[in-house]
Short mmCIF file of C-alpha atoms in Angstrom, two decimals:
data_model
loop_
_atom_site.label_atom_id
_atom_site.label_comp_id
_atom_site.label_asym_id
_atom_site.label_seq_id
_atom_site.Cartn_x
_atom_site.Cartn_y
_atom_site.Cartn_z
CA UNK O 1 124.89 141.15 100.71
CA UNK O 2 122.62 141.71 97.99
CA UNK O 3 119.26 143.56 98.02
CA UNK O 4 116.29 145.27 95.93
CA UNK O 5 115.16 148.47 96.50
CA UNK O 6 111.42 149.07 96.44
CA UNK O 7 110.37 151.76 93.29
CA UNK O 8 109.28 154.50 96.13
CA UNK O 9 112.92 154.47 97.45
CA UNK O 10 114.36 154.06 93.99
CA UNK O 11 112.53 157.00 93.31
CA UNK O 12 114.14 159.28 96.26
CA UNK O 13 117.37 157.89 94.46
CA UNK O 14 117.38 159.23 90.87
CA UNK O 15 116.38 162.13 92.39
CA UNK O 16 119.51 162.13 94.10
CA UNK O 17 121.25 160.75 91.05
CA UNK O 18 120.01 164.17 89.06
CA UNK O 19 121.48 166.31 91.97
CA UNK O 20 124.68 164.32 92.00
CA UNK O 21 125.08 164.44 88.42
CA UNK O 22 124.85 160.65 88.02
CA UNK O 23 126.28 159.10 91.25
CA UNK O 24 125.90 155.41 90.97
CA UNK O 25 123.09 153.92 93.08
CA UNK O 26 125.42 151.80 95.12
CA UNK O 27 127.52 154.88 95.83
CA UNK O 28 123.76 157.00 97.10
CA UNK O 29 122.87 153.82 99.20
CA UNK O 30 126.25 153.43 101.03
CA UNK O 31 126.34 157.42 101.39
CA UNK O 32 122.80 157.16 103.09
CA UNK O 33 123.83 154.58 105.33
CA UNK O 34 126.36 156.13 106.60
CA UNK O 35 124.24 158.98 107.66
CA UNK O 36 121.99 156.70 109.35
CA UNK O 37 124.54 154.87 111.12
CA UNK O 38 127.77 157.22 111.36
CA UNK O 39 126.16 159.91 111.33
CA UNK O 40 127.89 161.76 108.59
CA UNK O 41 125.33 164.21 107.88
CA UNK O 42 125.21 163.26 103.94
CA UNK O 43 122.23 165.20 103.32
CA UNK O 44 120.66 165.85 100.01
CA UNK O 45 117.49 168.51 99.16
CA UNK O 46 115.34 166.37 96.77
CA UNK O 47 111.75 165.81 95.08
CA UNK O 48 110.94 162.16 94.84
CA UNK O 49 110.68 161.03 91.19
CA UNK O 50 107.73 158.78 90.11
CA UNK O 51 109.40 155.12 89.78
CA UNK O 52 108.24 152.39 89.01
CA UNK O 53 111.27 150.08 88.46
CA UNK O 54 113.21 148.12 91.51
CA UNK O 55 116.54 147.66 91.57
CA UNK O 56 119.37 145.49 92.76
CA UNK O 57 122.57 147.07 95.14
CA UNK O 58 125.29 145.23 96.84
CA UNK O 59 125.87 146.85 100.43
CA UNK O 60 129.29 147.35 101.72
CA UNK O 61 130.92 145.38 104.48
CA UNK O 62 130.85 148.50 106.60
CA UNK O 63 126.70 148.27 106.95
CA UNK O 64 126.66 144.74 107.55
CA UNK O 65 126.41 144.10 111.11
CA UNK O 66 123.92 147.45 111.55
CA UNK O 67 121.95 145.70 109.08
CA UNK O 68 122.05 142.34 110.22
CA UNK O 69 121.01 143.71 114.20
CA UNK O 70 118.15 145.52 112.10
CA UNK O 71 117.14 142.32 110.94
CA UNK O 72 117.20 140.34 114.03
CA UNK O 73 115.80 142.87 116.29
CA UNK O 74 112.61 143.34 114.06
CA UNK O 75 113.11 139.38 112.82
CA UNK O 76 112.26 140.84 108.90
CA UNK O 77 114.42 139.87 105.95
CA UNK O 78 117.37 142.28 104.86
CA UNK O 79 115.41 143.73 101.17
CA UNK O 80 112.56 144.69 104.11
CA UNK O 81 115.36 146.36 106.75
CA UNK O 82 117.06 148.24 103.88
CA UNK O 83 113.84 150.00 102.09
CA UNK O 84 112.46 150.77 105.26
CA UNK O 85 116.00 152.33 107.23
CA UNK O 86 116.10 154.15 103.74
CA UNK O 87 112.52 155.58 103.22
CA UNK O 88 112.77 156.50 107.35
CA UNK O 89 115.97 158.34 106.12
CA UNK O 90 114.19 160.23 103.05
CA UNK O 91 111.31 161.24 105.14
CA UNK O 92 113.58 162.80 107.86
CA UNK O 93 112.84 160.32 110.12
CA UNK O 94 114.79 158.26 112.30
CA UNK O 95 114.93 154.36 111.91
CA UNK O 96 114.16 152.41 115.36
CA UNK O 97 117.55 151.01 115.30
CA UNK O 98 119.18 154.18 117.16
CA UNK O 99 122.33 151.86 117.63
CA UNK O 100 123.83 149.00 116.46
CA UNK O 101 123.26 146.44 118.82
CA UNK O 102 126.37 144.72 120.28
CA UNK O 103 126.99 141.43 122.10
CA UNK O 104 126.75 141.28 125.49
CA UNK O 105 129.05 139.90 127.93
CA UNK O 106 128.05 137.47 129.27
CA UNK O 107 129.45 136.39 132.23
CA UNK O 108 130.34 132.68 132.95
CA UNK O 109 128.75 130.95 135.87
CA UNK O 110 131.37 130.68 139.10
CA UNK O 111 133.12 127.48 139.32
CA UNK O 112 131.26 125.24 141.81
CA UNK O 113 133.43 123.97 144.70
CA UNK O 114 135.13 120.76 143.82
CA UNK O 115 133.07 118.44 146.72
CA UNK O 116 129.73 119.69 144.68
CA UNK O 117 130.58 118.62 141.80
CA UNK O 118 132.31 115.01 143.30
CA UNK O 119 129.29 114.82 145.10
CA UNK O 120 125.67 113.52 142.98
CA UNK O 121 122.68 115.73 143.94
CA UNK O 122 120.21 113.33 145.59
CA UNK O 123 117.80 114.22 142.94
CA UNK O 124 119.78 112.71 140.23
CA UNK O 125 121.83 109.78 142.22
CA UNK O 126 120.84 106.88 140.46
CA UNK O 127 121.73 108.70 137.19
CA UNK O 128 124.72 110.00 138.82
CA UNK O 129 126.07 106.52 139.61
CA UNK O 130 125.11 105.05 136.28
CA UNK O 131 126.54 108.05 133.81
CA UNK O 132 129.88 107.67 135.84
CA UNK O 133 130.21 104.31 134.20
CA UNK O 134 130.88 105.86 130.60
CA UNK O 135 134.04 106.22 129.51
CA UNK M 1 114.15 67.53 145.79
CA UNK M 2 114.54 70.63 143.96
CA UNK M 3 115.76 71.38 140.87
CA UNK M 4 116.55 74.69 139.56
CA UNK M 5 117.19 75.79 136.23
CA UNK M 6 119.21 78.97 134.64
CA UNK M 7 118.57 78.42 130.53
CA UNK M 8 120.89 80.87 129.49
CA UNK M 9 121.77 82.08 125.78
CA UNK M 10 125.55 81.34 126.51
CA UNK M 11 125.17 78.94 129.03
CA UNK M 12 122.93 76.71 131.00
CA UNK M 13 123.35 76.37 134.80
CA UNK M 14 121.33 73.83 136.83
CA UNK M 15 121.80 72.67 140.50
CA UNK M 16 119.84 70.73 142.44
CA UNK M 17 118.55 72.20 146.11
CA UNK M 18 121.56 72.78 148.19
CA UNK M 19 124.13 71.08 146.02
CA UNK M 20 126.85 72.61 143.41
CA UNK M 21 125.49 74.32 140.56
CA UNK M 22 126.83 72.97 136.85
CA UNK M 23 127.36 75.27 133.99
CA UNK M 24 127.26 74.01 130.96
CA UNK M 25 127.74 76.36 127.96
CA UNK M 26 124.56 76.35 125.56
CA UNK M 27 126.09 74.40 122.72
CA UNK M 28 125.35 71.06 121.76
CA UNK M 29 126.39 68.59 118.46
CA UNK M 30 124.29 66.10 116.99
CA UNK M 31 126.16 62.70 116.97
CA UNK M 32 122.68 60.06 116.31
CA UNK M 33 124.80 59.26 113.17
CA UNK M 34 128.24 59.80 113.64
CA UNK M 35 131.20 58.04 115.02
CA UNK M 36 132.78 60.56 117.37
CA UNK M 37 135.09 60.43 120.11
CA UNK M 38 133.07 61.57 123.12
CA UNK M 39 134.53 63.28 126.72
CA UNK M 40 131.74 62.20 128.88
CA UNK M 41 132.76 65.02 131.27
CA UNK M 42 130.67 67.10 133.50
CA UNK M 43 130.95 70.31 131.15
CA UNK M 44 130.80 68.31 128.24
CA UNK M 45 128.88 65.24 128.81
CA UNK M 46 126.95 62.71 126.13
CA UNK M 47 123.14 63.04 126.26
CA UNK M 48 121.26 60.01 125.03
CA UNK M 49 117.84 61.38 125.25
CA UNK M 50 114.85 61.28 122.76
CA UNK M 51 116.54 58.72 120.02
CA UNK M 52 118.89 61.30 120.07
CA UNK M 53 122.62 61.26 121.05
CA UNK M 54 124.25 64.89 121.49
CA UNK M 55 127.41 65.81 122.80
CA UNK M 56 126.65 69.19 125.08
CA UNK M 57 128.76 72.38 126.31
CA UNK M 58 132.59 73.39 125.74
CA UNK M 59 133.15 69.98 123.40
CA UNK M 60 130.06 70.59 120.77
CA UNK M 61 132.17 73.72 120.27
CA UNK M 62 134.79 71.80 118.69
CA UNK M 63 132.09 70.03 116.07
CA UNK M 64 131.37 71.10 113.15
CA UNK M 65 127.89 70.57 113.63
CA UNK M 66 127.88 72.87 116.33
CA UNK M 67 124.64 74.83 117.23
CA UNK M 68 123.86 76.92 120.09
CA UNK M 69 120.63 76.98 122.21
CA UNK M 70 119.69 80.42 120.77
CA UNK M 71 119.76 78.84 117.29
CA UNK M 72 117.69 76.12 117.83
CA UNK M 73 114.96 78.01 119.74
CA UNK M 74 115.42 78.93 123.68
CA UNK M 75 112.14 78.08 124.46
CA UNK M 76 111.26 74.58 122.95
CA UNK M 77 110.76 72.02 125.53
CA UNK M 78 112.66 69.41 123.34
CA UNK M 79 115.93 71.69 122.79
CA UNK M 80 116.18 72.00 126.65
CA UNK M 81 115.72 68.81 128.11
CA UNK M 82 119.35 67.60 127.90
CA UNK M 83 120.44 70.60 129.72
CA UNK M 84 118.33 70.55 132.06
CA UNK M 85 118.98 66.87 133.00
CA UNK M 86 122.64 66.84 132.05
CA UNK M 87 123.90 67.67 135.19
CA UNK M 88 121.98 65.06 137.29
CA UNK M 89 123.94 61.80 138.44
CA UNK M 90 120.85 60.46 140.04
CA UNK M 91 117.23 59.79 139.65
CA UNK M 92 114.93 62.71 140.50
CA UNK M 93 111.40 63.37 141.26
CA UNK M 94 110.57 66.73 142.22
CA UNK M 95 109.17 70.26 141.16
CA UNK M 96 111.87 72.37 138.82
CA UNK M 97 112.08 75.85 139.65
CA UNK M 98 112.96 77.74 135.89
CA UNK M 99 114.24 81.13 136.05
CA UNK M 100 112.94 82.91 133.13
CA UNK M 101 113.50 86.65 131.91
CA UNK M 102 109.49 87.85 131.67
CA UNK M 103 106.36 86.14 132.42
CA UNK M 104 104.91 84.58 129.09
CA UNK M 105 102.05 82.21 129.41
CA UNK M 106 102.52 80.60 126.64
CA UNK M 107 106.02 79.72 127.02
CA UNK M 108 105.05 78.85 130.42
CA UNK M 109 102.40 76.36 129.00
CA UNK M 110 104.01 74.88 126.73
CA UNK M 111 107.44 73.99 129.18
CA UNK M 112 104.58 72.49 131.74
CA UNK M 113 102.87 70.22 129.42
CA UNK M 114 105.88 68.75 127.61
CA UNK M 115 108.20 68.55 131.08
CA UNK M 116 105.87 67.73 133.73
CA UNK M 117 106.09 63.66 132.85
CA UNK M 118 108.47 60.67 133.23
CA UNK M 119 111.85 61.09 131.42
CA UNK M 120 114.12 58.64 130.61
CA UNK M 121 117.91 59.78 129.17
CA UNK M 122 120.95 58.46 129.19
CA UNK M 123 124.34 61.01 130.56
CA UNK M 124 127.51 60.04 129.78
CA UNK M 125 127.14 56.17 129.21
CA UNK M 126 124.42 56.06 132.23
CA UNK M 127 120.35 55.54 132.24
CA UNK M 128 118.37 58.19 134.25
CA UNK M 129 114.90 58.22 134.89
CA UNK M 130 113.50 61.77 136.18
CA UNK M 131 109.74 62.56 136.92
CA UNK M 132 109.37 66.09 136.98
CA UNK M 133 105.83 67.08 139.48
CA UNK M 134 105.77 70.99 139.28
CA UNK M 135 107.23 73.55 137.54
CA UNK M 136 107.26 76.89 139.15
CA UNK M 137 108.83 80.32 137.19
CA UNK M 138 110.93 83.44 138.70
CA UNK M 139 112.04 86.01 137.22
CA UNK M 140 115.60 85.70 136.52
CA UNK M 141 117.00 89.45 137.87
CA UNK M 142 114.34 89.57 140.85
CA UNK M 143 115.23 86.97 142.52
CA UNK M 144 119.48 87.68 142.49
CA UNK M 145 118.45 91.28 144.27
CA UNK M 146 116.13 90.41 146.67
CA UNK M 147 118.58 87.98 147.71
CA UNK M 148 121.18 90.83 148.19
CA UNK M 149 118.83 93.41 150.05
CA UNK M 150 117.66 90.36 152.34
CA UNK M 151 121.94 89.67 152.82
CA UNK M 152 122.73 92.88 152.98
CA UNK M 153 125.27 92.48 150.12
CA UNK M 154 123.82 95.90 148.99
CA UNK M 155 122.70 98.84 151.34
CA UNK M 156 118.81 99.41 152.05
CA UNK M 157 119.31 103.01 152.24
CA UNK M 158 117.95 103.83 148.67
CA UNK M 159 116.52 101.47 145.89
CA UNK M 160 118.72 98.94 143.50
CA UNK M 161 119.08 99.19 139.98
CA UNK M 162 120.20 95.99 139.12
CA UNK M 163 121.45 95.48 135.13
CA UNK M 164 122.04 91.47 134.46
CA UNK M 165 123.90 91.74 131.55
CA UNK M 166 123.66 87.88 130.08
CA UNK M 167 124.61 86.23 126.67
CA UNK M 168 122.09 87.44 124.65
CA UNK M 169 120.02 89.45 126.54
CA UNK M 170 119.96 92.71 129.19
CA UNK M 171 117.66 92.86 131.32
CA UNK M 172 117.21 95.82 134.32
CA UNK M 173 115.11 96.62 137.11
CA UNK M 174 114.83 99.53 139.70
CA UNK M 175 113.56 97.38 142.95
CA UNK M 176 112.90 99.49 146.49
CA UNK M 177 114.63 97.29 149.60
CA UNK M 178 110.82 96.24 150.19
CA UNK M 179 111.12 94.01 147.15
CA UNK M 180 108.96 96.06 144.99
CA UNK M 181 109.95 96.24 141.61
CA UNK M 182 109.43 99.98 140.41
CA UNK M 183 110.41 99.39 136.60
CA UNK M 184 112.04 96.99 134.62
CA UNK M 185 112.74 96.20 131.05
CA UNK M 186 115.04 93.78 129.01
CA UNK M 187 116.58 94.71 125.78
CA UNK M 188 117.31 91.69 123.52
CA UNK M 189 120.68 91.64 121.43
CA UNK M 190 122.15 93.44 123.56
CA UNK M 191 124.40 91.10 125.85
CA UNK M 192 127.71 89.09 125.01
CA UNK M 193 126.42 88.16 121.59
CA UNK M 194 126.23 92.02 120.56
CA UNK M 195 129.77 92.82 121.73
CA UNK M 196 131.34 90.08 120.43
CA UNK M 197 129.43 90.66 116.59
CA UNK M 198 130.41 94.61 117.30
CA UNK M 199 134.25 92.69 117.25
CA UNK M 200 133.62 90.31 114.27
CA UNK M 201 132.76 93.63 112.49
CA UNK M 202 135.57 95.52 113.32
CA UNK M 203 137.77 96.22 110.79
CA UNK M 204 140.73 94.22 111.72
CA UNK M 205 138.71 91.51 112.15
CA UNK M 206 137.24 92.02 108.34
CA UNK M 207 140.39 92.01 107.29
CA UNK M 208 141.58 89.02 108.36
CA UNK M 209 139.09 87.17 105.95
CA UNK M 210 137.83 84.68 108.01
CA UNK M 211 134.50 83.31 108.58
CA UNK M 212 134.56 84.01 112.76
CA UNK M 213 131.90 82.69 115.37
CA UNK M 214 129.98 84.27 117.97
CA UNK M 215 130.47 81.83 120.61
CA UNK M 216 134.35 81.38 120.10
CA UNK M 217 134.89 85.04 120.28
CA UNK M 218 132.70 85.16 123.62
CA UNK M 219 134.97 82.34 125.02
CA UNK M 220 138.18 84.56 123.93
CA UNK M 221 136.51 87.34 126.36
CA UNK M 222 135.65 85.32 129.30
CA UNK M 223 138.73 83.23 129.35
CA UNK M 224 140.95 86.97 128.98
CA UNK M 225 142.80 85.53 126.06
CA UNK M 226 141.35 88.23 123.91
CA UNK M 227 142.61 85.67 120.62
CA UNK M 228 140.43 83.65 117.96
CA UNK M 229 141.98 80.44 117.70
CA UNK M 230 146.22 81.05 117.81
CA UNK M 231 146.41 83.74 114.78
CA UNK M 232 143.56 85.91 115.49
CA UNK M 233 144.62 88.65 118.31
CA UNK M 234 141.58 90.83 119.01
CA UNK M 235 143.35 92.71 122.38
CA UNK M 236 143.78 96.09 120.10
CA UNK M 237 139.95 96.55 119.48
CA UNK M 238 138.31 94.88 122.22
CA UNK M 239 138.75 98.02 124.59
CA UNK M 240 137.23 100.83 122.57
CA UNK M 241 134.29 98.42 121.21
CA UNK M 242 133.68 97.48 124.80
CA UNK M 243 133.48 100.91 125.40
CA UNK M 244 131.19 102.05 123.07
CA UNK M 245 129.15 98.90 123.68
CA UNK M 246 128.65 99.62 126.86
CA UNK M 247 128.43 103.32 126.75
CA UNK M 248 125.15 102.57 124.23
CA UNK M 249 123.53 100.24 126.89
CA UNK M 250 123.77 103.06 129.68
CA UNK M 251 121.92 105.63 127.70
CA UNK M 252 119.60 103.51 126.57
CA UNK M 253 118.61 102.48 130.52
CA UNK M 254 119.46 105.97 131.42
CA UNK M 255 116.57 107.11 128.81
CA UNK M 256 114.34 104.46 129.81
CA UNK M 257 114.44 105.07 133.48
CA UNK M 258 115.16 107.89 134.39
CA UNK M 259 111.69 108.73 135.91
CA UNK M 260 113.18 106.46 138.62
CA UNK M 261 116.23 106.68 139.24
CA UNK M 262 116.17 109.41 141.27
CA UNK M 263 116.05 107.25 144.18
CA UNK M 264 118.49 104.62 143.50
CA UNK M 265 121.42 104.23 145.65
CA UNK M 266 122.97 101.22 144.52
CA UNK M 267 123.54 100.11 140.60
CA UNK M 268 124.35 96.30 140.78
CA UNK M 269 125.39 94.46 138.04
CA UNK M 270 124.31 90.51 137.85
CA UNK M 271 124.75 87.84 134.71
CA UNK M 272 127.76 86.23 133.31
CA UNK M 273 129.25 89.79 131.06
CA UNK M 274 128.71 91.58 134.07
CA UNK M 275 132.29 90.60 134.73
CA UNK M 276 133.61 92.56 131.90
CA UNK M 277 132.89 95.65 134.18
CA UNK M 278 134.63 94.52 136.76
CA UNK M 279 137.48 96.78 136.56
CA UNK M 280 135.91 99.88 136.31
CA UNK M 281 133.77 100.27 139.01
CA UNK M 282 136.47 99.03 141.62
CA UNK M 283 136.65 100.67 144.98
CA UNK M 284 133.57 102.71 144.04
CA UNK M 285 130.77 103.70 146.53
CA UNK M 286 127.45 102.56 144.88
CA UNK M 287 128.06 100.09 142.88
CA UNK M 288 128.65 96.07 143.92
CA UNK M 289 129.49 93.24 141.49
CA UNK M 290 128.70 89.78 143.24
CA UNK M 291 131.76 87.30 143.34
CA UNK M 292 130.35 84.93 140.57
CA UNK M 293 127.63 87.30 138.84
CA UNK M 294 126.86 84.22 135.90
CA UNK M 295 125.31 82.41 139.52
CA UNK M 296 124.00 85.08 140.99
CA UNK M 297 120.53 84.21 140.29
CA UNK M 298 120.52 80.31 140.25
CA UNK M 299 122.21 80.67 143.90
CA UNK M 300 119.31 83.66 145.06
CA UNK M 301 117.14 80.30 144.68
CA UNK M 302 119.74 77.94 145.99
CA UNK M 303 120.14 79.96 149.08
CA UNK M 304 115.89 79.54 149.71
#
């Protein structure tokens, strides 16, 4: 998944970059993310740089399903999600998303007795009868 | 006397009050001009009738002029006064009572003013002279379930939706045991004459390159053959088309209605396909078939 960082975050990040000695942007995203969501405590002291340039990053697998629960629970498009889980990161505060949402069970309806089903509700008879006929 | 007349797409059944009804299938040949050898049988008799000499029913089949009532327009006066004479062997004056599908005035009109005279016609080698008084119109799938409730053929615990699956034509109505008809609705092109194109269309029927004809393959179906002339065996199709064919007419009176249905206790099935159905609905609560569905409706008026 592909997507552009706004120039205030790219700024947080070649401020990184000068503390890291160069670390690719990719490699400052991904460690950022995995503070946020593994909680790895990847933090570095920095002074945001004036930027004015945006820039393309390919996420790793490993963020995608935080990032795509970010997205669906605020219903925003991933480029929004990622500047603002990063610029809550930079500013020491912590994104919404505390944790990545999961699936729930969801438990299948009990099997109605067999003489229910054989049987057409008298609401829907007619229909009943004349649905039965398809084969 | 009485006449009563079912002008059907695939056939024509008339019978006068409280005698046999004769069914005649809806095909006739032109023979003013031509030396052919006639049958002069009941199902296939000779008409003589307006400087006109036409052979009618299973026999015009065989002609190679060959056209069917649908072709030649359903509802001109001229086109069905052979049938509707064809099956008399004697003189009649009386009122004709005409089954029709829906209530059109104009149709209506125009069958009084061209039938309601003095005709003279000639059946199988014999002169006729009928003077029609009256003609009164029912509505073809009314009058078959009212006769039922009134029988008791079908339960009046719940309302009938009755589907008279004809030739050319489906009609359907939802009526309450009181006689009251709560909806109704006919969908042309989709009787007989749509199953039997959905089979010239197949692809093993494509395939056989041949020019096939409606009507024949509709007499393959209701005489079980299930083969167009001796080469042509349509048995491996005819089940899944009929099928699907039928599976498409109950959704579309399922989505038309539905608002009504909630009531019905009975789905009857009337008109002379309704026998294709036969099978699947046996031993079933809540559905009935009549013995001879093609006369359901000509004997509802037979019966009074």
């Amino acid at each position: 998944m592909e997507v552009r960082l706004k120039p205030h975050i790219m700024g947080h990040i070649q401020a990184v970059q000068l503390i890291l000695d160069g670390a690719p942007v990719k490699f400052i995203v991904d460690c950022c993310l995995d503070a946020v969501i593994f909680h790895t405590d990847f933090k570095v002291t920095h002074e945001s740089l004036k930027s004015t340039r945006s820039q393309k990053v390919s996420l790793s697998k490993r963020h995608k399903d935080y990032l795509s629960n970010y997205v669906a629970s605020l219903h925003i498009d991933a480029t929004t999600a990622i500047n603002l889980i990063l610029g809550d990161y930079f500013n020491g505060t912590e994104t919404m998303l505390k944790t990545p949402l999961t699936v729930k069970r969801i438990k299948p309806l009990p099997q109605l007795e067999k003489e229910v089903l054989d049987k057409p509700s008298e609401d829907t008879k007619g229909a009943s009868l004349l649905s039965n006929l398809k084969r | 006397m009485k006449l009563i007349a079912d002008i059907g797409n695939y056939s024509t059944i008339t019978a006068l009050e409280g005698k046999e009804p004769l069914l005649i299938r809806a095909v006739e040949a032109d023979i003013t001009v031509k030396s052919v050898m006639s049958k002069n049988t009941d199902e296939s008799p000779t008409v003589l009738c307006e400087g006109r000499k036409l052979i009618l029913g299973e026999y015009a089949t065989k002609q190679k002029n060959a056209q069917t009532i649908v072709e030649q327009g359903k509802h001109n006066p001229d086109v069905i006064k052979p049938y509707l004479f064809a099956g008399l062997r004697e003189n009649f004056q009386g009122s004709i009572s005409y089954l029709v599908p829906h209530r059109d005035k104009w149709q209506e009109d125009g069958l009084r003013s061209k039938l309601i005279n003095t005709h003279e016609i000639a059946v199988n080698g014999k002169f006729y002279k009928h003077t029609v008084t009256d003609i009164q119109f029912y509505l073809e799938s009314d009058v078959a379930v009212e006769a039922a409730f009134i029988t008791k053929e079908i339960p009046d615990d719940g309302d009938c939706l009755a589907i008279d699956i004809g030739g050319g034509t489906t009609n359907f109505l939802i009526m309450t045991p009181d006689g009251d008809v709560l909806h109704r609705n006919s969908f042309p092109d989709v009787g007989g004459v749509s199953l039997a194109n959905d089979i010239i269309n197949s692809d093993l029927m494509k395939s056989q390159k041949y020019a096939f004809k409606v009507p024949k393959i509709m007499d393959a179906i209701a005489d079980g053959t299930f083969r167009y002339g001796r080469n042509y065996d349509f048995f491996p199709v005819f089940k899944p088309l009929l099928d699907n064919w039928f599976n498409r007419l109950v959704d579309q009176i399922m989505l038309d209605s539905r608002d009504y249905l909630s009531d019905v206790a009975t789905v009857m099935f009337i008109g002379g396909n309704a026998e294709l159905l036969r099978d699947r609905i046996q031993n079933q609560d809540g559905y009935y078939i009549p013995q001879n569905p093609q006369y359901s409706n000509i004997e509802a008026l037979i019966g009074g």
